[in-house]
Amino acid sequence: MTVVCDLPSISVVYSACYNMEVKALRADILFEIRNAVESVKKSTFSLGSDPVISKYRAFVESIGGRSSIKVYPEELLKKALSTGRIPYYNTVVDLVNLATLLTRIPISAVDADTVALPLRLTYLTRDIHTKDFRGRELRVTSGSIVLEDQVGRVVYVYPYRVTEAASVKLNTKNSILIGYGAPGVPTSMVVSSIRLVKKYIENYMYGVRCSHPEIARGTQ
């Protein structure tokens, strides 16, 4: 597996997981997520002053504040704090969201058998209209930061969401888990976020093998 980062100010860390059996929902995973959401709600956590979220928000604003691009950990935390729950999709995406909620580091999961490697985090050189992994329209403007595969398909819009091009579905067998930093966010935090989601997936999915977290080529 190869992931390349063209932006030295962003740390990118990834792990490849093999032999997955993706399910729509699992009660034990939902129980783990509900406990995490309750923990967040009972804490003294404040979105407005969180030092990690603020770095992602400031970076997005510094590159033009793309109106349709949001900071996904912030969106998850808003949902948890306001409704007491976060959305459920499938077992892999749900575990990724759990790790994102707890670490506040954006993490994406892409189908390793659908993408053309290497993957590259870079600036988009054109405006595109695509769909997110839920099939909703997503306009991405030139200059946005995206993860592209070798044939130029946008598979993730930083630091927001996965597109439909290579999202993890129920028939996915192998996946790449990718964590993304921002200026001022230590690489060690990104590594820890991938270790956490890797642990969740290996603990909850029998027979899954995940590689040790690797720092993407070009990351400084």
PDB file of C-alpha atoms in Angstrom:
ATOM      1  CA  MET A   1       0.000   0.000   0.000  1.00  0.00           C
ATOM      2  CA  THR A   2       1.260   3.486  -0.797  1.00  0.00           C
ATOM      3  CA  VAL A   3      -0.073   6.877   0.288  1.00  0.00           C
ATOM      4  CA  VAL A   4       1.711  10.084  -0.696  1.00  0.00           C
ATOM      5  CA  CYS A   5       1.252  13.542   0.811  1.00  0.00           C
ATOM      6  CA  ASP A   6       2.075  16.577  -1.353  1.00  0.00           C
ATOM      7  CA  LEU A   7       1.401  18.954   1.558  1.00  0.00           C
ATOM      8  CA  PRO A   8       4.201  18.888   4.136  1.00  0.00           C
ATOM      9  CA  SER A   9       2.090  20.826   6.657  1.00  0.00           C
ATOM     10  CA  ILE A  10      -0.339  17.868   6.943  1.00  0.00           C
ATOM     11  CA  SER A  11       0.628  14.588   8.582  1.00  0.00           C
ATOM     12  CA  VAL A  12      -0.927  11.519   6.943  1.00  0.00           C
ATOM     13  CA  VAL A  13      -0.832   8.095   8.594  1.00  0.00           C
ATOM     14  CA  TYR A  14      -2.409   4.898   7.297  1.00  0.00           C
ATOM     15  CA  SER A  15      -2.973   1.207   7.938  1.00  0.00           C
ATOM     16  CA  ALA A  16      -4.268  -1.471   5.551  1.00  0.00           C
ATOM     17  CA  CYS A  17      -6.786  -4.011   6.882  1.00  0.00           C
ATOM     18  CA  TYR A  18      -7.476  -7.337   5.175  1.00  0.00           C
ATOM     19  CA  ASN A  19     -10.111 -10.074   5.346  1.00  0.00           C
ATOM     20  CA  MET A  20     -12.969  -7.884   6.566  1.00  0.00           C
ATOM     21  CA  GLU A  21     -16.569  -8.939   6.914  1.00  0.00           C
ATOM     22  CA  VAL A  22     -18.554  -5.691   6.922  1.00  0.00           C
ATOM     23  CA  LYS A  23     -22.015  -5.732   8.513  1.00  0.00           C
ATOM     24  CA  ALA A  24     -24.767  -3.140   8.450  1.00  0.00           C
ATOM     25  CA  LEU A  25     -25.033  -2.874  12.244  1.00  0.00           C
ATOM     26  CA  ARG A  26     -23.754  -4.716  15.305  1.00  0.00           C
ATOM     27  CA  ALA A  27     -25.224  -4.326  18.764  1.00  0.00           C
ATOM     28  CA  ASP A  28     -21.870  -4.545  20.558  1.00  0.00           C
ATOM     29  CA  ILE A  29     -20.364  -1.786  18.404  1.00  0.00           C
ATOM     30  CA  LEU A  30     -23.423   0.413  18.881  1.00  0.00           C
ATOM     31  CA  PHE A  31     -23.132  -0.125  22.647  1.00  0.00           C
ATOM     32  CA  GLU A  32     -19.479   0.981  22.555  1.00  0.00           C
ATOM     33  CA  ILE A  33     -20.408   4.084  20.555  1.00  0.00           C
ATOM     34  CA  ARG A  34     -23.262   5.004  22.887  1.00  0.00           C
ATOM     35  CA  ASN A  35     -20.919   4.792  25.878  1.00  0.00           C
ATOM     36  CA  ALA A  36     -18.430   7.064  24.109  1.00  0.00           C
ATOM     37  CA  VAL A  37     -21.139   9.582  23.253  1.00  0.00           C
ATOM     38  CA  GLU A  38     -22.343   9.601  26.856  1.00  0.00           C
ATOM     39  CA  SER A  39     -18.778  10.157  28.030  1.00  0.00           C
ATOM     40  CA  VAL A  40     -18.409  13.131  25.690  1.00  0.00           C
ATOM     41  CA  LYS A  41     -21.726  14.615  26.854  1.00  0.00           C
ATOM     42  CA  LYS A  42     -20.785  14.287  30.524  1.00  0.00           C
ATOM     43  CA  SER A  43     -17.324  15.806  30.056  1.00  0.00           C
ATOM     44  CA  THR A  44     -16.417  19.481  30.244  1.00  0.00           C
ATOM     45  CA  PHE A  45     -15.568  19.374  26.536  1.00  0.00           C
ATOM     46  CA  SER A  46     -16.177  22.623  24.625  1.00  0.00           C
ATOM     47  CA  LEU A  47     -16.098  22.773  20.822  1.00  0.00           C
ATOM     48  CA  GLY A  48     -15.315  26.466  20.830  1.00  0.00           C
ATOM     49  CA  SER A  49     -12.112  26.085  22.827  1.00  0.00           C
ATOM     50  CA  ASP A  50     -10.931  22.629  21.795  1.00  0.00           C
ATOM     51  CA  PRO A  51      -7.256  22.974  20.741  1.00  0.00           C
ATOM     52  CA  VAL A  52      -7.398  20.157  18.167  1.00  0.00           C
ATOM     53  CA  ILE A  53     -10.637  21.125  16.412  1.00  0.00           C
ATOM     54  CA  SER A  54      -9.550  24.774  16.311  1.00  0.00           C
ATOM     55  CA  LYS A  55      -6.409  23.893  14.339  1.00  0.00           C
ATOM     56  CA  TYR A  56      -8.399  22.108  11.634  1.00  0.00           C
ATOM     57  CA  ARG A  57     -10.965  24.897  11.467  1.00  0.00           C
ATOM     58  CA  ALA A  58      -8.261  27.575  11.195  1.00  0.00           C
ATOM     59  CA  PHE A  59      -6.465  25.632   8.447  1.00  0.00           C
ATOM     60  CA  VAL A  60      -9.648  25.164   6.380  1.00  0.00           C
ATOM     61  CA  GLU A  61     -10.358  28.888   6.695  1.00  0.00           C
ATOM     62  CA  SER A  62      -6.789  29.738   5.686  1.00  0.00           C
ATOM     63  CA  ILE A  63      -7.140  27.915   2.356  1.00  0.00           C
ATOM     64  CA  GLY A  64     -10.272  29.786   1.418  1.00  0.00           C
ATOM     65  CA  GLY A  65     -12.947  28.591   3.818  1.00  0.00           C
ATOM     66  CA  ARG A  66     -14.673  26.422   1.200  1.00  0.00           C
ATOM     67  CA  SER A  67     -18.340  26.843   2.127  1.00  0.00           C
ATOM     68  CA  SER A  68     -19.296  23.201   1.547  1.00  0.00           C
ATOM     69  CA  ILE A  69     -16.256  21.738   3.309  1.00  0.00           C
ATOM     70  CA  LYS A  70     -16.561  21.164   7.048  1.00  0.00           C
ATOM     71  CA  VAL A  71     -14.353  19.671   9.734  1.00  0.00           C
ATOM     72  CA  TYR A  72     -15.808  16.195  10.199  1.00  0.00           C
ATOM     73  CA  PRO A  73     -14.731  15.610  13.834  1.00  0.00           C
ATOM     74  CA  GLU A  74     -16.431  18.888  14.702  1.00  0.00           C
ATOM     75  CA  GLU A  75     -19.622  17.790  12.930  1.00  0.00           C
ATOM     76  CA  LEU A  76     -19.610  14.456  14.791  1.00  0.00           C
ATOM     77  CA  LEU A  77     -19.099  16.169  18.126  1.00  0.00           C
ATOM     78  CA  LYS A  78     -21.874  18.683  17.436  1.00  0.00           C
ATOM     79  CA  LYS A  79     -24.221  15.782  16.684  1.00  0.00           C
ATOM     80  CA  ALA A  80     -23.181  13.921  19.838  1.00  0.00           C
ATOM     81  CA  LEU A  81     -23.583  16.966  22.061  1.00  0.00           C
ATOM     82  CA  SER A  82     -26.908  18.112  20.603  1.00  0.00           C
ATOM     83  CA  THR A  83     -28.695  14.783  20.073  1.00  0.00           C
ATOM     84  CA  GLY A  84     -26.856  12.270  22.248  1.00  0.00           C
ATOM     85  CA  ARG A  85     -25.980  10.073  19.273  1.00  0.00           C
ATOM     86  CA  ILE A  86     -24.003   9.966  16.046  1.00  0.00           C
ATOM     87  CA  PRO A  87     -25.063   8.481  12.677  1.00  0.00           C
ATOM     88  CA  TYR A  88     -24.680   4.742  12.053  1.00  0.00           C
ATOM     89  CA  TYR A  89     -23.677   3.370   8.630  1.00  0.00           C
ATOM     90  CA  ASN A  90     -21.823   0.049   8.737  1.00  0.00           C
ATOM     91  CA  THR A  91     -19.429  -1.649  11.128  1.00  0.00           C
ATOM     92  CA  VAL A  92     -16.227  -0.235   9.617  1.00  0.00           C
ATOM     93  CA  VAL A  93     -17.477   3.323   9.178  1.00  0.00           C
ATOM     94  CA  ASP A  94     -19.030   3.237  12.647  1.00  0.00           C
ATOM     95  CA  LEU A  95     -15.717   2.228  14.239  1.00  0.00           C
ATOM     96  CA  VAL A  96     -13.912   4.929  12.249  1.00  0.00           C
ATOM     97  CA  ASN A  97     -16.447   7.462  13.526  1.00  0.00           C
ATOM     98  CA  LEU A  98     -15.945   6.210  17.085  1.00  0.00           C
ATOM     99  CA  ALA A  99     -12.182   6.769  16.855  1.00  0.00           C
ATOM    100  CA  THR A 100     -12.751  10.161  15.217  1.00  0.00           C
ATOM    101  CA  LEU A 101     -15.125  11.178  18.004  1.00  0.00           C
ATOM    102  CA  LEU A 102     -12.638  10.251  20.715  1.00  0.00           C
ATOM    103  CA  THR A 103      -9.447  11.605  19.112  1.00  0.00           C
ATOM    104  CA  ARG A 104     -10.872  14.540  17.086  1.00  0.00           C
ATOM    105  CA  ILE A 105      -8.594  13.472  14.227  1.00  0.00           C
ATOM    106  CA  PRO A 106     -10.256  13.105  10.779  1.00  0.00           C
ATOM    107  CA  ILE A 107     -10.045   9.482   9.627  1.00  0.00           C
ATOM    108  CA  SER A 108     -11.262   7.985   6.369  1.00  0.00           C
ATOM    109  CA  ALA A 109     -11.730   4.363   5.341  1.00  0.00           C
ATOM    110  CA  VAL A 110     -11.546   3.542   1.631  1.00  0.00           C
ATOM    111  CA  ASP A 111     -12.052   0.279  -0.222  1.00  0.00           C
ATOM    112  CA  ALA A 112      -8.535  -0.931  -1.060  1.00  0.00           C
ATOM    113  CA  ASP A 113      -9.762  -3.074  -3.965  1.00  0.00           C
ATOM    114  CA  THR A 114     -11.595  -0.181  -5.640  1.00  0.00           C
ATOM    115  CA  VAL A 115      -8.889   2.484  -5.623  1.00  0.00           C
ATOM    116  CA  ALA A 116      -5.919   2.655  -7.991  1.00  0.00           C
ATOM    117  CA  LEU A 117      -2.771   3.068  -5.908  1.00  0.00           C
ATOM    118  CA  PRO A 118      -0.922   5.147  -4.967  1.00  0.00           C
ATOM    119  CA  LEU A 119      -3.254   7.523  -3.172  1.00  0.00           C
ATOM    120  CA  ARG A 120      -2.135  11.147  -3.020  1.00  0.00           C
ATOM    121  CA  LEU A 121      -3.251  13.987  -0.745  1.00  0.00           C
ATOM    122  CA  THR A 122      -2.984  17.129  -2.824  1.00  0.00           C
ATOM    123  CA  TYR A 123      -4.730  20.321  -3.936  1.00  0.00           C
ATOM    124  CA  LEU A 124      -7.588  19.835  -6.394  1.00  0.00           C
ATOM    125  CA  THR A 125      -6.782  21.483  -9.731  1.00  0.00           C
ATOM    126  CA  ARG A 126     -10.370  21.699 -11.023  1.00  0.00           C
ATOM    127  CA  ASP A 127     -13.929  22.153  -9.812  1.00  0.00           C
ATOM    128  CA  ILE A 128     -15.828  18.891  -9.547  1.00  0.00           C
ATOM    129  CA  HIS A 129     -19.316  17.700  -8.733  1.00  0.00           C
ATOM    130  CA  THR A 130     -19.334  14.342  -7.016  1.00  0.00           C
ATOM    131  CA  LYS A 131     -21.359  12.425  -4.449  1.00  0.00           C
ATOM    132  CA  ASP A 132     -20.448  11.556  -0.906  1.00  0.00           C
ATOM    133  CA  PHE A 133     -20.581   8.004   0.403  1.00  0.00           C
ATOM    134  CA  ARG A 134     -24.293   8.433   1.162  1.00  0.00           C
ATOM    135  CA  GLY A 135     -25.033   9.457  -2.430  1.00  0.00           C
ATOM    136  CA  ARG A 136     -25.583  13.141  -1.676  1.00  0.00           C
ATOM    137  CA  GLU A 137     -24.312  15.818  -4.049  1.00  0.00           C
ATOM    138  CA  LEU A 138     -20.978  17.348  -3.085  1.00  0.00           C
ATOM    139  CA  ARG A 139     -19.419  20.281  -4.939  1.00  0.00           C
ATOM    140  CA  VAL A 140     -15.670  20.551  -4.480  1.00  0.00           C
ATOM    141  CA  THR A 141     -13.897  23.638  -5.783  1.00  0.00           C
ATOM    142  CA  SER A 142     -10.413  23.975  -7.201  1.00  0.00           C
ATOM    143  CA  GLY A 143      -7.870  24.503  -4.435  1.00  0.00           C
ATOM    144  CA  SER A 144      -9.593  22.192  -1.973  1.00  0.00           C
ATOM    145  CA  ILE A 145      -7.455  19.480  -0.419  1.00  0.00           C
ATOM    146  CA  VAL A 146      -8.413  16.011  -1.602  1.00  0.00           C
ATOM    147  CA  LEU A 147      -7.178  12.442  -1.631  1.00  0.00           C
ATOM    148  CA  GLU A 148      -6.942  11.240  -5.233  1.00  0.00           C
ATOM    149  CA  ASP A 149      -6.093   7.826  -6.599  1.00  0.00           C
ATOM    150  CA  GLN A 150      -3.730   7.168  -9.496  1.00  0.00           C
ATOM    151  CA  VAL A 151      -6.403   7.732 -12.147  1.00  0.00           C
ATOM    152  CA  GLY A 152      -7.496  11.073 -10.658  1.00  0.00           C
ATOM    153  CA  ARG A 153     -10.652  10.003  -8.826  1.00  0.00           C
ATOM    154  CA  VAL A 154     -11.334  11.988  -5.658  1.00  0.00           C
ATOM    155  CA  VAL A 155     -11.918   9.465  -2.874  1.00  0.00           C
ATOM    156  CA  TYR A 156     -11.838  11.838   0.117  1.00  0.00           C
ATOM    157  CA  VAL A 157     -12.332  15.566   0.656  1.00  0.00           C
ATOM    158  CA  TYR A 158     -10.168  16.847   3.533  1.00  0.00           C
ATOM    159  CA  PRO A 159     -11.071  17.151   6.390  1.00  0.00           C
ATOM    160  CA  TYR A 160     -14.690  16.267   5.706  1.00  0.00           C
ATOM    161  CA  ARG A 161     -15.859  13.075   4.068  1.00  0.00           C
ATOM    162  CA  VAL A 162     -15.343  10.109   1.760  1.00  0.00           C
ATOM    163  CA  THR A 163     -16.849  10.221  -1.727  1.00  0.00           C
ATOM    164  CA  GLU A 164     -18.779   7.394  -3.357  1.00  0.00           C
ATOM    165  CA  ALA A 165     -15.746   6.498  -5.518  1.00  0.00           C
ATOM    166  CA  ALA A 166     -14.238   4.056  -3.014  1.00  0.00           C
ATOM    167  CA  SER A 167     -16.379   4.073   0.115  1.00  0.00           C
ATOM    168  CA  VAL A 168     -16.516   1.027   2.371  1.00  0.00           C
ATOM    169  CA  LYS A 169     -19.649  -1.015   1.661  1.00  0.00           C
ATOM    170  CA  LEU A 170     -21.025  -4.348   2.826  1.00  0.00           C
ATOM    171  CA  ASN A 171     -19.054  -6.180   0.121  1.00  0.00           C
ATOM    172  CA  THR A 172     -15.717  -4.550   1.036  1.00  0.00           C
ATOM    173  CA  LYS A 173     -13.041  -7.088   1.996  1.00  0.00           C
ATOM    174  CA  ASN A 174      -9.937  -4.903   2.307  1.00  0.00           C
ATOM    175  CA  SER A 175      -9.708  -1.311   3.448  1.00  0.00           C
ATOM    176  CA  ILE A 176      -7.159   1.455   3.977  1.00  0.00           C
ATOM    177  CA  LEU A 177      -7.626   3.512   7.144  1.00  0.00           C
ATOM    178  CA  ILE A 178      -6.143   6.990   6.801  1.00  0.00           C
ATOM    179  CA  GLY A 179      -5.725   9.687   9.449  1.00  0.00           C
ATOM    180  CA  TYR A 180      -5.038  13.327   8.615  1.00  0.00           C
ATOM    181  CA  GLY A 181      -3.319  16.042  10.617  1.00  0.00           C
ATOM    182  CA  ALA A 182      -3.244  19.816  10.253  1.00  0.00           C
ATOM    183  CA  PRO A 183      -0.632  22.506  10.970  1.00  0.00           C
ATOM    184  CA  GLY A 184       0.017  22.388  14.700  1.00  0.00           C
ATOM    185  CA  VAL A 185      -1.412  18.884  15.180  1.00  0.00           C
ATOM    186  CA  PRO A 186       1.447  16.527  16.150  1.00  0.00           C
ATOM    187  CA  THR A 187       2.019  13.508  13.920  1.00  0.00           C
ATOM    188  CA  SER A 188       1.966  11.406  17.086  1.00  0.00           C
ATOM    189  CA  MET A 189      -1.720  12.254  17.568  1.00  0.00           C
ATOM    190  CA  VAL A 190      -2.508  11.089  14.039  1.00  0.00           C
ATOM    191  CA  VAL A 191      -0.557   7.864  14.608  1.00  0.00           C
ATOM    192  CA  SER A 192      -2.487   7.287  17.853  1.00  0.00           C
ATOM    193  CA  SER A 193      -5.814   7.761  16.075  1.00  0.00           C
ATOM    194  CA  ILE A 194      -4.944   5.085  13.512  1.00  0.00           C
ATOM    195  CA  ARG A 195      -3.717   2.754  16.247  1.00  0.00           C
ATOM    196  CA  LEU A 196      -7.043   3.210  18.015  1.00  0.00           C
ATOM    197  CA  VAL A 197      -9.259   2.469  15.013  1.00  0.00           C
ATOM    198  CA  LYS A 198      -6.977  -0.432  14.056  1.00  0.00           C
ATOM    199  CA  LYS A 199      -7.438  -1.870  17.561  1.00  0.00           C
ATOM    200  CA  TYR A 200     -11.210  -1.496  17.341  1.00  0.00           C
ATOM    201  CA  ILE A 201     -11.386  -3.255  13.987  1.00  0.00           C
ATOM    202  CA  GLU A 202      -9.096  -6.102  15.034  1.00  0.00           C
ATOM    203  CA  ASN A 203     -11.010  -6.553  18.308  1.00  0.00           C
ATOM    204  CA  TYR A 204     -14.489  -6.512  16.781  1.00  0.00           C
ATOM    205  CA  MET A 205     -13.827  -8.324  13.488  1.00  0.00           C
ATOM    206  CA  TYR A 206     -12.593 -11.886  13.782  1.00  0.00           C
ATOM    207  CA  GLY A 207      -9.743 -12.768  11.418  1.00  0.00           C
ATOM    208  CA  VAL A 208      -8.968  -9.217  10.265  1.00  0.00           C
ATOM    209  CA  ARG A 209      -5.276  -8.339   9.855  1.00  0.00           C
ATOM    210  CA  CYS A 210      -4.218  -4.683   9.885  1.00  0.00           C
ATOM    211  CA  SER A 211      -0.733  -3.427   9.088  1.00  0.00           C
ATOM    212  CA  HIS A 212       1.236  -1.281  11.503  1.00  0.00           C
ATOM    213  CA  PRO A 213       0.508   2.438  11.025  1.00  0.00           C
ATOM    214  CA  GLU A 214       2.762   4.018   8.416  1.00  0.00           C
ATOM    215  CA  ILE A 215       3.499   7.681   7.849  1.00  0.00           C
ATOM    216  CA  ALA A 216       2.762   8.675   4.240  1.00  0.00           C
ATOM    217  CA  ARG A 217       5.647   9.451   1.941  1.00  0.00           C
ATOM    218  CA  GLY A 218       6.178  13.202   1.719  1.00  0.00           C
ATOM    219  CA  THR A 219       4.844  13.872   5.221  1.00  0.00           C
ATOM    220  CA  GLN A 220       7.267  15.965   7.240  1.00  0.00           C
TER     221      GLN A 220
END
